[in-house]
Amino acid sequence: MNIDLKALELFCTVARELSITLAAQRLGRAPSNVTTRIQQLESELGVSLFLRKNKRLHLSPEGEQFLVYAQKILSVSEEARQILHPDKPGGSLRIGAMESTAASRLPEALASYHRKWPEVALSVTTGPSAPMLEAVQARSVDCAFIAPAVGTEGKENSELSSMGLVGQPVFREELMLVLPEAHPPITSAADVAVGSLATFRPGCTYRSIAEEWFRKGGVNPSSIPNIQEVGSYHGMIACVCAGTSACVIPKSVIELLHEPVGIQQIPLKTIDTWLVWRENYDTPALRELISILSGAHATQGR
Amino acid sequence: MNIDLKALELFCTVARELSITLAAQRLGRAPSNVTTRIQQLESELGVSLFLRKNKRLHLSPEGEQFLVYAQKILSVSEEARQILHPDKPGGSLRIGAMESTAASRLPEALASYHRKWPEVALSVTTGPSAPMLEAVQARSVDCAFIAPAVGTEGKENSELSSMGLVGQPVFREELMLVLPEAHPPITSAADVAVGSLATFRPGCTYRSIAEEWFRKGGVNPSSIPNIQEVGSYHGMIACVCAGTSACVIPKSVIELLHEPVGIQQIPLKTIDTWLVWRENYDTPALRELISILSGAHATQGR
DNA sequence: TTTCAATATTCTCTATTTAAGAATTAAATT
DNA sequence: AATTTAATTCTTAAATAGAGAATATTGAAA
């Protein structure tokens, strides 16, 4: 019973790289050592973590199970380490974010964070709000920027706390319906006449909001023929410029485009972006993020 | 960054004993070594975990914080270890239980468990249902025997899953109202005429049930003058025998008493005892407990 | 088919770390 | 003041980790 946090990191790296040499290189140590420590971990646990087939590694079923636990242990101990030093941000901060936030809001904030605290290893993962919330719970990220699900306005805090999370609003986004330039001006949802609605995959809150808007305007969203799933905001805009689609995008993202040409925008709704984290995850690195975001507000709205 | 699970156990032991010598003895190693490893852990973390005052140890504030994390890490790694060996129960299983279950049901079950799997380190903590559920969530026990709160009959599973737990009913208890022998026979709650109701501290589901029964019988429970809090079932029975109190006890507990003399019993309600555990805590040691409990059913009711 | 390169592993050697025991220090008790 | 108790320091032996060279096995290239 002598497992080492270093051994767990080593295992996680090998599991990610699926190569002893690459892992060794990334960890800055000799491959022979990596081999030995993995073998030692395996004998300690009494299972094979990897299947060696023809000099190539795969995770064994046990390895996959153990990987989850190894990451959890590392995450808890990283949290502990930070809690013990309430003054100095340090260690790592794994941030989850919606695509839109990552595009429009984070670059500036994270750059200034990194300038101030270069010793904090920031990482960003993007995805829709719902899976991001699960990722926070599951400790695969430490905090996340999300849009509360439709219909939860005003009770975000109780929603979060029932998941063991807490959070606060940090950005206010103005959601725009984006239409081709040539589209006749509209006064209601019923006037929208396009071939498809370009959106991200389901789970995206903005997509639900778009559908709700059509529903409230008396339009059955399923009457918008093809919901066309696109992988990026640039892709969406392209679809709109092509004249066949509409899409819903926060104003702040549209402003990023060098020339918002070939499109017209109609405000749909304003919606808050929340930063959420696990209850008790009260680390200096996170507090610093929050404080930087609050500073930003002074200059950039909300 | 070289923390060892052994170092964490060592720290937890010292934190519990608040003594290097006792901890060393309990761990089977030399005191000098314990000192050194604690110092090493402290320098690794960059904080003092203990306050040394006059050769006596106290946990420092940082130490208290870290203790929580250390226990969490050990609990997760113990869980990992077990998950990797789906066939053989082993390691430890920390059981929480209501006083009544611990008294009436567990002795036989745990004895047979221990006979079959002596290598599993079983431990039992008792307490009311509500705090036990929190203890399971907080990982200070691995599973617990509880009585679902009043008013949740039929929706136990959804209640549990909203706490990240799962469970199943394992015992059926017949709750008895216990009265002094000399008390005139009763036909309803209103007939009960005793000076006080002897119960455990609040939080005990059986106590809520007793109060509910009085309420349903048209009696304001606050009209039962002193709710007298007692520390054990034997104490309760003694109060009843003394002629001044009534109490509510599962029949199975009453049957434990060598001579249920000087009391009369009236059935109040049957209620299931549930065994609950964290979702994903699917260890062989727990499965074995469940299987032993199911075997017991065949012979002893439910 | 043979050769070469890539890769995990084994082996050997050295440096580091861990653990025990003896000696030391400091307070509390008699 | 002497004794006991408890933590720490010092010293030494054993265990362990890590580097590097050597080995074996596979896949690719000639």
XYZ file of C-alpha atoms (C1' of nucleotides) in Angstrom:
664
model
C 0.000 0.000 0.000
C 2.427 2.602 -1.140
C 0.951 4.626 -3.926
C 2.502 7.908 -4.740
C 0.811 10.913 -6.284
C 3.699 11.054 -8.702
C 2.932 7.503 -9.742
C -0.650 8.510 -10.441
C 0.416 11.435 -12.579
C 2.819 9.195 -14.376
C 0.043 6.702 -15.000
C -2.301 9.397 -16.275
C 0.333 10.664 -18.659
C 1.070 7.229 -20.028
C -2.654 6.565 -20.339
C -3.055 9.735 -22.337
C -0.036 9.256 -24.575
C -0.338 5.488 -24.781
C 3.413 5.434 -25.148
C 6.179 5.005 -22.643
C 8.694 7.051 -24.592
C 6.385 9.988 -25.175
C 5.227 9.963 -21.596
C 8.806 9.772 -20.359
C 9.789 12.683 -22.507
C 6.818 14.737 -21.402
C 7.588 13.949 -17.775
C 11.278 14.605 -18.220
C 12.498 11.227 -17.110
C 14.001 8.074 -18.506
C 11.693 5.595 -20.228
C 13.104 2.761 -18.172
C 11.897 4.504 -15.088
C 8.411 4.981 -16.466
C 8.195 1.296 -17.320
C 9.328 0.311 -13.873
C 6.959 2.565 -12.035
C 3.988 1.449 -14.075
C 4.871 -2.167 -13.396
C 5.233 -1.365 -9.768
C 1.841 0.317 -9.697
C 0.310 -2.664 -11.418
C 1.759 -5.093 -8.934
C 0.708 -2.834 -6.096
C -2.879 -2.860 -7.379
C -2.731 -6.476 -8.439
C -4.045 -5.815 -11.938
C -2.666 -5.037 -15.393
C -3.424 -1.441 -16.222
C -2.205 -1.773 -19.798
C -2.447 -4.440 -22.443
C 0.912 -4.831 -24.161
C 0.365 -6.036 -27.650
C 3.232 -5.894 -30.067
C 5.133 -3.195 -28.228
C 2.072 -1.035 -28.319
C 0.078 -0.055 -25.241
C -3.667 -0.019 -24.727
C -5.553 0.674 -21.538
C -6.966 -2.495 -20.067
C -10.548 -2.405 -18.736
C -9.095 -2.157 -15.236
C -6.819 0.612 -16.449
C -9.805 2.583 -17.676
C -11.534 2.199 -14.345
C -8.446 3.141 -12.444
C -7.807 6.177 -14.616
C -11.054 7.715 -13.390
C -9.991 7.240 -9.790
C -6.452 8.410 -10.390
C -7.713 11.650 -11.872
C -10.128 12.089 -9.010
C -7.393 11.618 -6.438
C -5.126 14.077 -8.209
C -7.928 16.577 -8.452
C -8.701 16.314 -4.734
C -5.075 16.645 -3.764
C -4.548 19.602 -6.044
C -7.558 21.214 -4.407
C -6.116 20.485 -0.962
C -2.797 21.963 -1.922
C -4.432 25.187 -3.023
C -6.722 25.495 -0.035
C -3.656 25.438 2.194
C -2.250 28.562 0.576
C -5.094 31.033 0.690
C -2.995 33.947 -0.467
C -1.130 32.812 -3.524
C -2.905 31.456 -6.576
C -0.898 28.546 -7.865
C -1.144 25.038 -9.208
C -3.706 24.532 -11.920
C -7.163 25.819 -12.786
C -9.178 23.826 -15.276
C -11.852 25.987 -16.861
C -14.850 24.765 -18.833
C -16.704 27.169 -21.087
C -19.311 27.452 -23.751
C -17.882 27.983 -27.176
C -19.225 31.523 -27.236
C -17.677 32.548 -23.943
C -14.393 30.972 -24.872
C -14.417 32.969 -28.091
C -15.541 36.381 -26.913
C -14.842 36.785 -23.232
C -12.071 34.478 -22.177
C -9.123 35.521 -24.340
C -8.779 38.891 -22.681
C -9.548 37.642 -19.191
C -7.214 34.689 -19.375
C -4.422 36.725 -20.885
C -4.603 39.161 -18.031
C -4.810 36.296 -15.547
C -1.747 34.698 -17.026
C 0.133 37.969 -17.038
C -0.604 38.403 -13.350
C -0.091 34.784 -12.254
C 2.069 32.968 -14.762
C 2.603 30.141 -12.281
C -1.035 29.058 -12.542
C -1.495 26.447 -15.258
C -4.755 27.463 -16.919
C -6.562 25.087 -19.218
C -9.784 25.515 -21.150
C -12.252 22.932 -22.400
C -15.310 23.905 -24.404
C -18.709 22.301 -24.640
C -22.425 22.932 -24.139
C -23.668 24.012 -20.717
C -25.286 20.789 -19.565
C -22.273 18.520 -20.045
C -20.062 21.242 -18.586
C -22.045 21.181 -15.364
C -21.514 17.458 -15.157
C -17.838 17.932 -15.822
C -17.608 20.274 -12.858
C -19.386 17.765 -10.647
C -17.181 14.965 -11.898
C -14.084 17.060 -11.224
C -12.865 16.932 -14.780
C -12.889 20.723 -14.690
C -12.760 23.031 -11.691
C -15.200 25.679 -12.832
C -17.262 26.482 -15.891
C -18.926 29.305 -17.760
C -22.466 28.245 -18.569
C -25.841 29.656 -19.549
C -28.525 28.529 -17.108
C -31.110 26.280 -18.754
C -34.236 27.963 -20.067
C -36.982 28.205 -17.488
C -34.666 28.461 -14.510
C -34.370 32.247 -14.418
C -34.358 33.479 -10.878
C -33.800 30.101 -9.320
C -30.321 29.447 -10.668
C -28.857 29.287 -7.199
C -31.172 26.582 -5.937
C -30.731 24.632 -9.172
C -26.994 24.748 -8.690
C -27.011 23.904 -5.035
C -29.064 20.791 -5.686
C -26.126 19.687 -7.817
C -23.608 20.500 -5.121
C -22.469 23.566 -7.042
C -22.452 27.294 -6.513
C -21.914 30.182 -8.894
C -22.586 33.728 -9.861
C -23.443 35.649 -13.021
C -20.369 37.132 -14.657
C -21.324 38.303 -18.151
C -24.502 39.592 -19.697
C -24.937 38.522 -23.300
C -27.327 39.944 -25.825
C -28.517 37.120 -28.001
C -29.048 38.129 -31.603
C -31.003 36.415 -34.301
C -28.768 36.645 -37.330
C -30.401 36.698 -40.760
C -29.106 37.044 -44.286
C -28.784 40.646 -45.390
C -31.309 40.075 -48.116
C -33.980 38.750 -45.790
C -37.000 41.067 -45.609
C -37.290 42.926 -42.315
C -39.211 41.029 -39.665
C -41.515 42.133 -36.868
C -42.169 38.752 -35.299
C -40.986 35.186 -35.294
C -43.568 34.306 -37.884
C -41.836 36.518 -40.410
C -38.659 34.507 -40.413
C -38.377 32.685 -43.680
C -35.169 30.743 -44.022
C -34.374 27.217 -44.997
C -32.711 26.170 -41.793
C -31.487 27.188 -38.403
C -27.756 26.740 -37.985
C -26.861 25.738 -34.420
C -24.432 23.757 -32.360
C -25.341 20.280 -31.294
C -28.222 19.851 -28.825
C -27.445 20.676 -25.217
C -26.577 24.198 -26.181
C -28.672 26.612 -24.158
C -28.699 29.229 -26.900
C -30.272 26.700 -29.199
C -33.056 26.054 -26.692
C -33.555 29.769 -26.414
C -33.892 30.110 -30.149
C -36.464 27.338 -30.212
C -38.343 28.910 -27.322
C -38.398 32.223 -29.109
C -39.993 30.670 -32.157
C -42.497 28.858 -29.988
C -43.463 32.014 -28.133
C -43.806 33.821 -31.423
C -46.378 31.234 -32.404
C -44.083 29.333 -34.724
C -43.632 25.619 -34.246
C -39.848 25.256 -34.247
C -40.125 21.988 -36.045
C -41.503 23.978 -38.940
C -38.003 25.390 -39.387
C -37.010 22.586 -41.676
C -33.498 21.403 -41.160
C -31.730 22.271 -37.999
C -28.282 22.314 -39.415
C -25.567 21.505 -36.940
C -22.384 23.453 -37.412
C -19.129 23.191 -35.561
C -18.112 26.807 -35.167
C -19.478 30.323 -35.096
C -17.631 31.128 -38.262
C -19.418 28.210 -39.845
C -22.763 29.553 -38.713
C -22.097 32.991 -40.086
C -21.045 31.428 -43.367
C -24.364 29.592 -43.520
C -26.193 32.846 -42.954
C -24.181 34.703 -45.550
C -25.006 31.923 -47.958
C -28.571 33.108 -47.572
C -30.110 29.829 -46.523
C -29.923 29.899 -42.751
C -30.571 31.920 -39.647
C -28.658 31.515 -36.427
C -28.569 32.752 -32.864
C -25.328 34.202 -31.564
C -24.382 36.484 -28.697
C -23.671 40.015 -29.793
C -20.245 39.869 -28.226
C -19.294 37.067 -30.579
C -20.598 38.877 -33.644
C -18.475 41.854 -32.661
C -15.432 39.660 -32.931
C -15.967 39.220 -36.645
C -13.814 41.608 -38.550
C -16.566 42.757 -40.839
C -20.075 41.804 -39.878
C -21.094 42.096 -43.469
C -23.822 40.307 -45.326
C -25.978 39.833 -42.251
C -28.651 41.600 -40.272
C -29.231 41.179 -36.552
C -32.364 41.258 -34.425
C -32.065 41.262 -30.627
C -33.771 38.208 -29.114
C -33.121 38.256 -25.417
C -30.437 39.083 -22.888
C -29.093 36.250 -20.843
C -26.502 35.962 -18.114
C -23.463 33.758 -18.340
C -22.688 32.192 -14.984
C -19.441 31.011 -13.607
C -20.062 27.907 -11.493
C -17.897 25.706 -9.331
C -18.169 23.007 -6.710
C -19.231 24.019 -3.244
C -16.091 24.122 -1.100
C -13.873 24.638 -4.131
C -12.752 27.900 -2.648
C -9.239 28.117 -4.024
C -7.130 31.215 -4.466
C -6.734 30.441 -8.167
C -10.512 30.550 -8.597
C -10.949 33.619 -6.430
C -8.416 35.357 -8.604
C -10.396 34.471 -11.731
C -13.543 35.880 -10.182
C -11.780 39.025 -9.147
C -10.345 39.536 -12.627
C -13.789 39.055 -14.143
C -15.271 41.598 -11.765
C -12.583 44.070 -12.722
C -13.438 43.537 -16.360
C -17.071 44.418 -15.703
C -16.149 47.898 -14.729
C -14.945 48.520 -18.261
C -16.975 46.189 -20.414
C -20.549 46.230 -19.268
C -22.789 44.264 -16.961
C 5.142 16.797 -5.154
C 5.703 13.412 -3.678
C 2.875 12.551 -1.366
C 2.375 8.985 -0.427
C -0.862 7.319 0.613
C 1.052 5.880 3.534
C 2.008 9.381 4.589
C -1.660 10.365 4.523
C -2.645 7.422 6.698
C 0.165 8.249 9.007
C -1.029 11.833 9.214
C -4.620 10.751 9.878
C -3.482 8.476 12.664
C -1.412 11.161 14.311
C -4.282 13.609 13.933
C -6.606 11.157 15.636
C -4.246 10.208 18.453
C -2.676 13.633 18.762
C 0.434 11.813 19.865
C 3.469 10.658 17.971
C 4.197 7.748 20.291
C 0.642 6.394 20.260
C 0.392 6.799 16.525
C 3.746 5.110 16.022
C 2.686 2.215 18.184
C -0.643 1.867 16.394
C 1.127 1.969 13.054
C 3.797 -0.445 14.154
C 6.747 1.800 13.519
C 9.333 3.857 15.306
C 8.329 7.277 16.651
C 11.332 8.896 15.069
C 10.047 7.814 11.722
C 6.605 9.228 12.347
C 8.103 12.557 13.317
C 10.233 12.641 10.226
C 7.448 11.774 7.835
C 5.112 14.348 9.319
C 7.820 16.979 8.992
C 8.417 15.880 5.470
C 4.705 16.138 4.658
C 4.605 19.583 6.199
C 7.526 20.809 4.162
C 6.010 19.227 1.068
C 2.771 21.133 1.634
C 4.522 24.240 2.869
C 2.407 24.526 6.017
C 2.533 23.362 9.612
C -0.083 20.675 10.126
C 0.418 20.561 13.880
C 1.050 23.124 16.533
C 3.745 21.872 18.899
C 3.196 23.395 22.263
C 5.116 22.019 25.152
C 5.712 18.620 23.644
C 2.004 18.269 23.012
C 0.419 18.241 19.577
C -2.664 20.041 18.345
C -3.971 20.230 14.822
C -3.284 23.583 13.282
C -6.097 25.220 11.271
C -4.327 24.072 8.108
C -4.050 20.610 9.602
C -7.789 20.473 10.132
C -8.413 21.499 6.569
C -5.937 19.029 5.234
C -7.331 16.214 7.355
C -10.604 16.433 5.463
C -8.791 16.104 2.162
C -6.502 13.346 3.366
C -9.474 11.265 4.421
C -11.197 11.943 1.129
C -8.168 10.840 -0.848
C -7.821 7.678 1.190
C -11.496 6.914 0.777
C -11.328 7.354 -2.990
C -8.232 5.207 -3.297
C -9.700 2.500 -1.127
C -12.739 2.532 -3.382
C -10.514 2.276 -6.447
C -8.637 -0.610 -4.988
C -11.828 -2.532 -4.381
C -13.369 -1.783 -7.741
C -10.333 -3.356 -9.379
C -11.025 -6.711 -7.740
C -14.635 -7.445 -8.515
C -14.520 -10.966 -7.174
C -12.894 -10.794 -3.796
C -14.250 -8.609 -1.022
C -11.336 -7.023 0.764
C -10.051 -3.806 2.243
C -12.453 -1.995 4.500
C -16.178 -1.383 4.678
C -17.368 1.439 6.902
C -20.984 0.937 7.877
C -23.276 3.526 9.377
C -26.466 2.431 11.134
C -29.300 3.581 13.307
C -28.944 2.515 16.889
C -31.846 0.097 16.512
C -30.439 -1.681 13.459
C -27.024 -1.877 15.041
C -28.601 -3.522 18.065
C -31.025 -5.964 16.512
C -29.969 -6.783 12.980
C -26.287 -6.160 12.576
C -24.687 -8.467 15.141
C -25.755 -11.617 13.362
C -25.173 -10.254 9.871
C -21.749 -8.830 10.632
C -20.659 -11.941 12.478
C -21.517 -14.064 9.497
C -19.853 -11.549 7.185
C -16.695 -11.624 9.250
C -16.720 -15.413 9.393
C -16.878 -15.541 5.620
C -14.485 -12.675 4.826
C -12.194 -12.090 7.776
C -9.907 -10.001 5.598
C -12.511 -7.237 5.288
C -12.099 -4.651 8.035
C -15.673 -3.859 9.046
C -16.447 -0.830 11.140
C -19.759 0.457 12.466
C -20.806 3.970 13.422
C -24.251 4.692 14.817
C -26.402 7.766 14.588
C -29.789 9.049 13.402
C -30.778 8.617 9.776
C -30.372 12.172 8.565
C -26.751 12.667 9.663
C -25.957 9.168 8.446
C -27.052 10.086 4.934
C -24.726 13.050 5.050
C -21.939 10.845 6.296
C -22.367 8.603 3.271
C -22.261 11.583 0.950
C -19.223 12.976 2.708
C -17.478 9.608 2.436
C -17.015 9.225 6.170
C -18.891 5.943 5.874
C -19.378 3.770 2.795
C -22.977 2.706 3.348
C -25.656 3.134 5.973
C -28.801 1.565 7.347
C -31.444 4.265 7.613
C -35.181 4.728 7.924
C -36.493 6.961 5.133
C -37.883 10.238 6.452
C -41.618 10.364 7.112
C -43.600 11.401 4.095
C -41.229 9.949 1.535
C -42.812 6.513 1.277
C -42.796 5.323 -2.289
C -40.373 7.946 -3.513
C -37.328 6.825 -1.557
C -35.387 6.124 -4.712
C -35.808 9.565 -6.194
C -35.038 11.156 -2.833
C -31.831 9.200 -2.670
C -30.770 9.804 -6.224
C -31.097 13.541 -5.743
C -28.432 13.138 -3.078
C -26.190 11.083 -5.358
C -27.076 7.934 -3.466
C -28.814 4.656 -4.202
C -30.194 1.977 -1.927
C -32.693 -0.732 -1.294
C -34.930 -1.870 1.552
C -33.332 -4.632 3.603
C -35.329 -5.057 6.800
C -38.952 -4.571 7.719
C -39.434 -3.326 11.235
C -42.651 -3.300 13.221
C -42.634 -0.169 15.336
C -44.235 -0.692 18.725
C -45.544 1.828 21.170
C -44.283 0.609 24.518
C -46.304 1.471 27.621
C -46.017 0.621 31.291
C -47.735 -2.654 32.202
C -50.099 -0.864 34.516
C -51.283 1.569 31.843
C -54.984 1.028 31.038
C -55.554 -0.536 27.591
C -55.765 1.981 24.800
C -57.786 2.084 21.601
C -56.395 5.309 20.171
C -53.637 7.823 20.587
C -55.882 9.926 22.737
C -55.946 7.232 25.393
C -52.249 7.410 26.032
C -51.680 8.953 29.418
C -48.067 9.065 30.391
C -45.830 11.755 31.729
C -43.337 11.766 28.896
C -42.175 10.182 25.711
C -38.674 8.729 25.931
C -36.785 9.065 22.642
C -33.392 9.541 21.159
C -32.288 13.002 20.185
C -34.079 14.713 17.281
C -33.172 13.505 13.816
C -34.336 10.038 14.673
C -36.945 8.919 12.174
C -38.738 6.738 14.725
C -39.259 9.748 16.879
C -40.855 11.625 13.980
C -43.066 8.631 13.393
C -44.185 8.601 16.982
C -45.011 12.285 16.775
C -46.857 11.767 13.525
C -48.894 8.946 15.059
C -50.013 11.169 17.889
C -50.886 13.931 15.465
C -52.940 11.590 13.287
C -54.696 10.287 16.372
C -55.824 13.816 17.048
C -53.332 14.428 19.823
C -51.054 17.423 19.670
C -47.637 15.849 20.279
C -46.609 18.892 22.249
C -49.278 17.919 24.755
C -47.070 14.986 25.723
C -45.224 17.013 28.311
C -41.553 16.301 28.467
C -39.910 14.597 25.599
C -37.220 12.909 27.566
C -34.070 12.191 25.632
C -32.393 8.954 26.509
C -29.135 7.505 25.262
C -29.992 3.848 24.795
C -32.864 1.462 24.274
C -32.246 -0.055 27.655
C -32.615 3.387 29.105
C -35.916 3.865 27.321
C -37.286 0.586 28.576
C -36.211 1.511 32.073
C -38.170 4.743 31.793
C -41.234 2.801 30.698
C -40.879 0.262 33.489
C -40.656 3.153 35.896
C -44.219 3.847 34.837
C -43.739 7.432 33.774
C -42.927 7.180 30.078
C -43.908 5.652 26.808
C -41.514 4.983 23.975
C -41.396 3.783 20.389
C -39.109 0.880 19.574
C -38.918 -1.652 16.761
C -40.266 -5.036 17.761
C -36.978 -6.653 16.800
C -35.219 -4.603 19.444
C -37.760 -5.463 22.116
C -37.235 -9.124 21.342
C -33.601 -8.687 22.251
C -34.503 -7.948 25.839
C -34.198 -11.046 27.905
C -37.532 -10.636 29.632
C -39.876 -8.100 28.150
C -41.535 -7.765 31.531
C -43.309 -4.778 33.001
C -44.318 -3.392 29.607
C -47.118 -3.683 27.108
C -46.744 -3.135 23.367
C -49.081 -1.719 20.769
C -48.157 -1.953 17.073
C -47.856 1.482 15.497
C -46.663 1.029 11.955
C -44.336 -1.085 9.875
C -41.424 0.647 8.257
C -38.594 -0.460 6.031
C -34.967 -0.041 6.893
C -32.941 0.825 3.812
C -29.326 0.209 3.079
C -27.956 3.130 1.079
C -24.631 3.910 -0.552
C -23.073 6.300 -3.009
C -23.869 5.804 -6.664
C -20.864 4.097 -8.243
C -19.759 2.680 -4.928
C -20.158 -0.768 -6.367
C -17.519 -2.659 -4.433
C -17.340 -6.380 -3.809
C -17.280 -5.777 -0.059
C -20.621 -3.987 -0.289
C -22.128 -6.515 -2.683
C -21.234 -9.200 -0.218
C -23.003 -7.341 2.580
C -26.110 -7.051 0.427
C -25.981 -10.698 -0.455
C -25.624 -11.734 3.178
C -28.578 -9.543 4.099
C -30.679 -11.122 1.365
C -29.792 -14.566 2.623
C -30.890 -13.531 6.086
C -34.292 -12.501 4.756
C -35.100 -16.047 3.827
C -34.967 -17.015 7.474
C -35.882 -13.894 9.392
C -38.730 -12.178 7.684
C -39.262 -9.371 5.224
C 14.204 -11.258 -47.524
C 17.271 -8.490 -45.063
C 18.142 -4.336 -42.683
C 17.046 -0.546 -40.009
C 14.529 2.186 -36.808
C 11.463 2.462 -33.037
C 9.976 0.954 -28.635
C 9.315 -1.426 -24.404
C 11.767 -3.884 -21.237
C 15.705 -5.769 -18.415
C 19.887 -5.097 -16.013
C 23.303 -2.601 -13.458
C 24.914 1.025 -10.875
C 24.405 5.203 -8.045
C 21.897 8.575 -5.382
C 18.137 9.317 -2.638
C 14.822 8.155 0.723
C 12.947 5.481 4.442
C 13.051 3.268 8.797
C 15.041 1.883 13.170
C 17.673 2.709 17.307
C 20.433 5.575 20.268
C 21.168 9.943 22.041
C 19.196 14.509 23.109
C 16.158 17.985 24.625
C 12.297 19.860 27.014
C 8.479 19.911 29.778
C 5.540 17.777 33.593
C 5.394 15.168 37.838
C 6.992 13.389 42.031
C 16.277 18.012 42.369
C 15.258 13.648 40.289
C 12.292 11.068 37.368
C 9.158 10.263 33.819
C 7.168 11.201 29.410
C 7.367 12.657 24.767
C 9.099 14.691 20.726
C 12.967 15.408 18.119
C 17.781 14.838 16.165
C 21.529 12.039 14.701
C 23.452 7.923 12.780
C 23.414 3.935 10.184
C 21.505 0.163 7.381
C 18.164 -1.190 4.081
C 15.016 -0.218 0.429
C 13.711 2.343 -3.507
C 13.952 5.470 -7.448
C 16.150 6.984 -11.452
C 19.646 7.082 -15.262
C 21.965 4.783 -18.810
C 23.442 0.802 -21.421
C 22.105 -3.442 -23.269
C 18.410 -6.476 -25.100
C 14.549 -8.116 -27.533
C 10.688 -7.565 -30.453
C 8.032 -5.483 -33.875
C 7.067 -2.583 -38.021
C 8.889 -0.231 -41.904
C 12.205 0.321 -45.558
C 15.549 -1.150 -48.798
